[in-house]
Coordinates of C-alpha atoms in Angstrom, one line a residue:
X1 CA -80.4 88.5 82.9
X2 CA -79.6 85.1 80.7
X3 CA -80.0 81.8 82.2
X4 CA -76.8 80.2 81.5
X5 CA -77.9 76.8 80.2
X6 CA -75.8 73.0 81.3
X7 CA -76.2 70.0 78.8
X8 CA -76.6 70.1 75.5
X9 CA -80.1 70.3 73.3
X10 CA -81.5 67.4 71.6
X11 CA -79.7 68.6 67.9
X12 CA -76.6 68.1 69.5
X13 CA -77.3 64.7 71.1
X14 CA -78.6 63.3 68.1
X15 CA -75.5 64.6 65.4
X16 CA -73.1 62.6 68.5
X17 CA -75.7 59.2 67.9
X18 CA -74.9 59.8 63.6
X19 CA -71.3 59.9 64.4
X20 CA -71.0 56.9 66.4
X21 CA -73.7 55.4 63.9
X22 CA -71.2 55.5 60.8
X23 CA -68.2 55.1 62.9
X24 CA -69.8 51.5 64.4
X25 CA -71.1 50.9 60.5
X26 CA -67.7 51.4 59.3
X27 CA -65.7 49.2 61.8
X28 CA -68.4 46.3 61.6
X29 CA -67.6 46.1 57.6
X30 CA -63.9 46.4 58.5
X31 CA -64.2 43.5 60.9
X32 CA -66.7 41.4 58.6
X33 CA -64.4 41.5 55.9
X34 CA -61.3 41.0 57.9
X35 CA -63.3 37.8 58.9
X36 CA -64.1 36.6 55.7
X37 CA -60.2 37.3 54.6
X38 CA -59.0 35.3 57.3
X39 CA -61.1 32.3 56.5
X40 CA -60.4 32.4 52.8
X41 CA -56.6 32.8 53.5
X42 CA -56.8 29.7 56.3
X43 CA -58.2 27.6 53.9
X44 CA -55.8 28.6 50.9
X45 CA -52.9 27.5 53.5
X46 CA -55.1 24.4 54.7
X47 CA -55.1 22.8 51.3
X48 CA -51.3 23.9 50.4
X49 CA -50.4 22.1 54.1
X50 CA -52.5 18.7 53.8
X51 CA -51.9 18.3 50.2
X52 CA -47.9 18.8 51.2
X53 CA -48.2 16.5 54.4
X54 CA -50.1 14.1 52.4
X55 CA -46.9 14.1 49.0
X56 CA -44.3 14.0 51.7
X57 CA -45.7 10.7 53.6
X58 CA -46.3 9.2 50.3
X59 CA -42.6 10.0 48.9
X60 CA -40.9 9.0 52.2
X61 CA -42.9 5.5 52.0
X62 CA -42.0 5.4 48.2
X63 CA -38.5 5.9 48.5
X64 CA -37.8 3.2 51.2
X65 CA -39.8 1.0 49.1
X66 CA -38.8 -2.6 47.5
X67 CA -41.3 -2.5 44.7
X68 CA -44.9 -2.0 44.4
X69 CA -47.2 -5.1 44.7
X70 CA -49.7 -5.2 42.6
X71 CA -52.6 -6.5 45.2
X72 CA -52.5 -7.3 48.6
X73 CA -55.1 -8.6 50.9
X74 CA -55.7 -6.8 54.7
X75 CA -58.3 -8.0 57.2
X76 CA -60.5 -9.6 54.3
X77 CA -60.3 -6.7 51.7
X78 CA -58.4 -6.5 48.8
X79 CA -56.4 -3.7 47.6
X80 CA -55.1 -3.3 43.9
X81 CA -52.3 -0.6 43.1
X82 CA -53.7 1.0 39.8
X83 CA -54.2 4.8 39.6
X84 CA -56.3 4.6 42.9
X85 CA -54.1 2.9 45.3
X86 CA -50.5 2.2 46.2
X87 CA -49.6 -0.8 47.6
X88 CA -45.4 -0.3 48.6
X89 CA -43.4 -3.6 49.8
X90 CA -40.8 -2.7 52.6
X91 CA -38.4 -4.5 54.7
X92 CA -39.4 -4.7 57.7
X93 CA -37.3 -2.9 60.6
X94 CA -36.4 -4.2 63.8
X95 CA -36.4 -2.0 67.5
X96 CA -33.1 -0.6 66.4
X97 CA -34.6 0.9 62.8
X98 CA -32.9 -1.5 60.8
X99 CA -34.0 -3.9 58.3
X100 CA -35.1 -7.3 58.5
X101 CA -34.3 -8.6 55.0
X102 CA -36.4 -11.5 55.6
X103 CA -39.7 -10.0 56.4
X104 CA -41.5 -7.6 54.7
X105 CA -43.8 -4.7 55.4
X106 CA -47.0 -3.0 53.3
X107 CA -48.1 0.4 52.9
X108 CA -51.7 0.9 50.9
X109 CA -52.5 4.8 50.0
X110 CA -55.9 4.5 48.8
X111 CA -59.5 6.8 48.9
X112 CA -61.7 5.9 51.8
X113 CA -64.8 4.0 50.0
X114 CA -67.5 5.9 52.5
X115 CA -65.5 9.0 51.9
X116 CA -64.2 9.6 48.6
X117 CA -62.3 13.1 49.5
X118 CA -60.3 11.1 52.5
X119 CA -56.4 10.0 51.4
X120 CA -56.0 6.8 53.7
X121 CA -52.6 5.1 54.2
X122 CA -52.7 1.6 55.7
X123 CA -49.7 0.5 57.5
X124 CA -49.6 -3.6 57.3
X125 CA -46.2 -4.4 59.3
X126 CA -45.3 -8.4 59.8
X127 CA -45.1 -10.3 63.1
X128 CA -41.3 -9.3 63.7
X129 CA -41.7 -5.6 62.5
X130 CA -41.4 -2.7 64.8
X131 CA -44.3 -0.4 62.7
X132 CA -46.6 -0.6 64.1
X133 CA -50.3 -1.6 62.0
X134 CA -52.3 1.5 61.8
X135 CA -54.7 3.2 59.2
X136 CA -54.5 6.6 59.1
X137 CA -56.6 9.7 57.2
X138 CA -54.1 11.8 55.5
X139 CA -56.3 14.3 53.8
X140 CA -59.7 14.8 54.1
X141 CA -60.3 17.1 51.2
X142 CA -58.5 15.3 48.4
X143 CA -60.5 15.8 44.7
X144 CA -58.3 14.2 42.7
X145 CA -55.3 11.5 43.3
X146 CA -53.7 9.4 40.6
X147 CA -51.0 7.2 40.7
X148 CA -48.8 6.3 37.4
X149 CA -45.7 4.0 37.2
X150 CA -43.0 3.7 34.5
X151 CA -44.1 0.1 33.5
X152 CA -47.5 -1.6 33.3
X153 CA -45.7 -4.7 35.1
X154 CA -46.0 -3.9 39.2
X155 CA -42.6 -6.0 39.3
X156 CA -40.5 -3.9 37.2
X157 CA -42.0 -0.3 38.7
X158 CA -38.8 1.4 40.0
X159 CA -40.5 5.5 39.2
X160 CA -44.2 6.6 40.7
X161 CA -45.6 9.5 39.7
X162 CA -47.8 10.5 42.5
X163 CA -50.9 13.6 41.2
X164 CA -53.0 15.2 44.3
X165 CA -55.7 17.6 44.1
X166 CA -56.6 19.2 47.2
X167 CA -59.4 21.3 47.5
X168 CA -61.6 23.5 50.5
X169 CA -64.6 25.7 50.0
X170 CA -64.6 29.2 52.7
X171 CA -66.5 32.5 52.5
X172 CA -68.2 31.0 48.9
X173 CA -64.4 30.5 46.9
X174 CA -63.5 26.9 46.4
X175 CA -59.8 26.5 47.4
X176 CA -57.7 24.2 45.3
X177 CA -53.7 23.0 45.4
X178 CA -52.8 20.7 42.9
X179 CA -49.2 19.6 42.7
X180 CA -47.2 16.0 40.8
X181 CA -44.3 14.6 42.2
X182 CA -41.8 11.9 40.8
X183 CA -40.0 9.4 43.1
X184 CA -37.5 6.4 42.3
X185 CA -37.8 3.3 44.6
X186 CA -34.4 3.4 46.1
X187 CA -34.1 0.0 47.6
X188 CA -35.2 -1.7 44.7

């Protein structure tokens, strides 16, 4: 008498296509935003890590320091310690690590010139030293940097107050970790 029917009608097939529709619609925000989360949070730990890797390099340099110089000239260019650029005297330290009280060492933190966001450190090491010479980027997203010393005369700085602004745009928010840190020159 009745046809017993297989499949299902074409009402059916398209309420299962509206279901999958929002279902796909909501996990596509979920994942977007989950996206944009993780790229906002990477970039709030990028700044916090370079702007810490960058005080830390600058505060170990410091504290092994003789005195700051006020200029110094590498390869043909002349650098001036001021509240743009560090110039650090060290002994210099033979195979073994230790010093060579006769020789002396430089370190230059400065801004690139091409680059104005890049923290450079130059290592400047004499004939006898074991550094090795090297210029290095230690931050390539640095908006502000000033150095500030506890006496106008380079020979009597024995304190550096060291400011660093560090700062990344993601997902249209500008990231930005600031911090100031205070170190004595021990070996002066």
């Amino acid at each position: 008498m009745f046809k017993k029917r297989c499949g299902a009608t074409l009402l059916e097939g398209m309420i299962v296509i509206a279901i999958l529709a929002v279902i796909f619609t909501i996990l596509s925000v979920i994942f977007v935003g989950q996206g944009t989360f993780f790229q906002r949070e990477n970039a709030r730990l990028d700044t916090a890590l370079d702007n810490t890797r960058a005080l830390n390099d600058i505060l170990m340099q410091s504290r092994e320091a003789l005195m700051v110089t006020s200029t110094l000239s590498i390869d043909s260019v002349l650098y001036a310690s001021g509240p743009q650029q560090l110039i650090l005297k060290l002994y210099s330290l033979n195979a073994g690590g230790d010093f060579i009280t006769s020789s002396f060492d430089y370190v230059v933190y400065y801004l690139d010139a091409v680059y104005p966001n890049k923290l450079m450190k130059k290592v400047a090491p004499a004939l006898a030293s074991s550094r090795t010479a090297v210029t290095k980027s230690l931050d390539n997203n640095v908006s502000a940097l000033n150095f500030s010393y506890n006496s106008p005369d380079f020979n009597q700085v024995n304190q550096i107050t060291v400011y660093l602004e560090t700062a990344k745009m993601a997902a249209g928010t500008n990231f930005v970790t600031s911090s100031t840190v205070r170190t004595m020159l021990r070996n002066r």
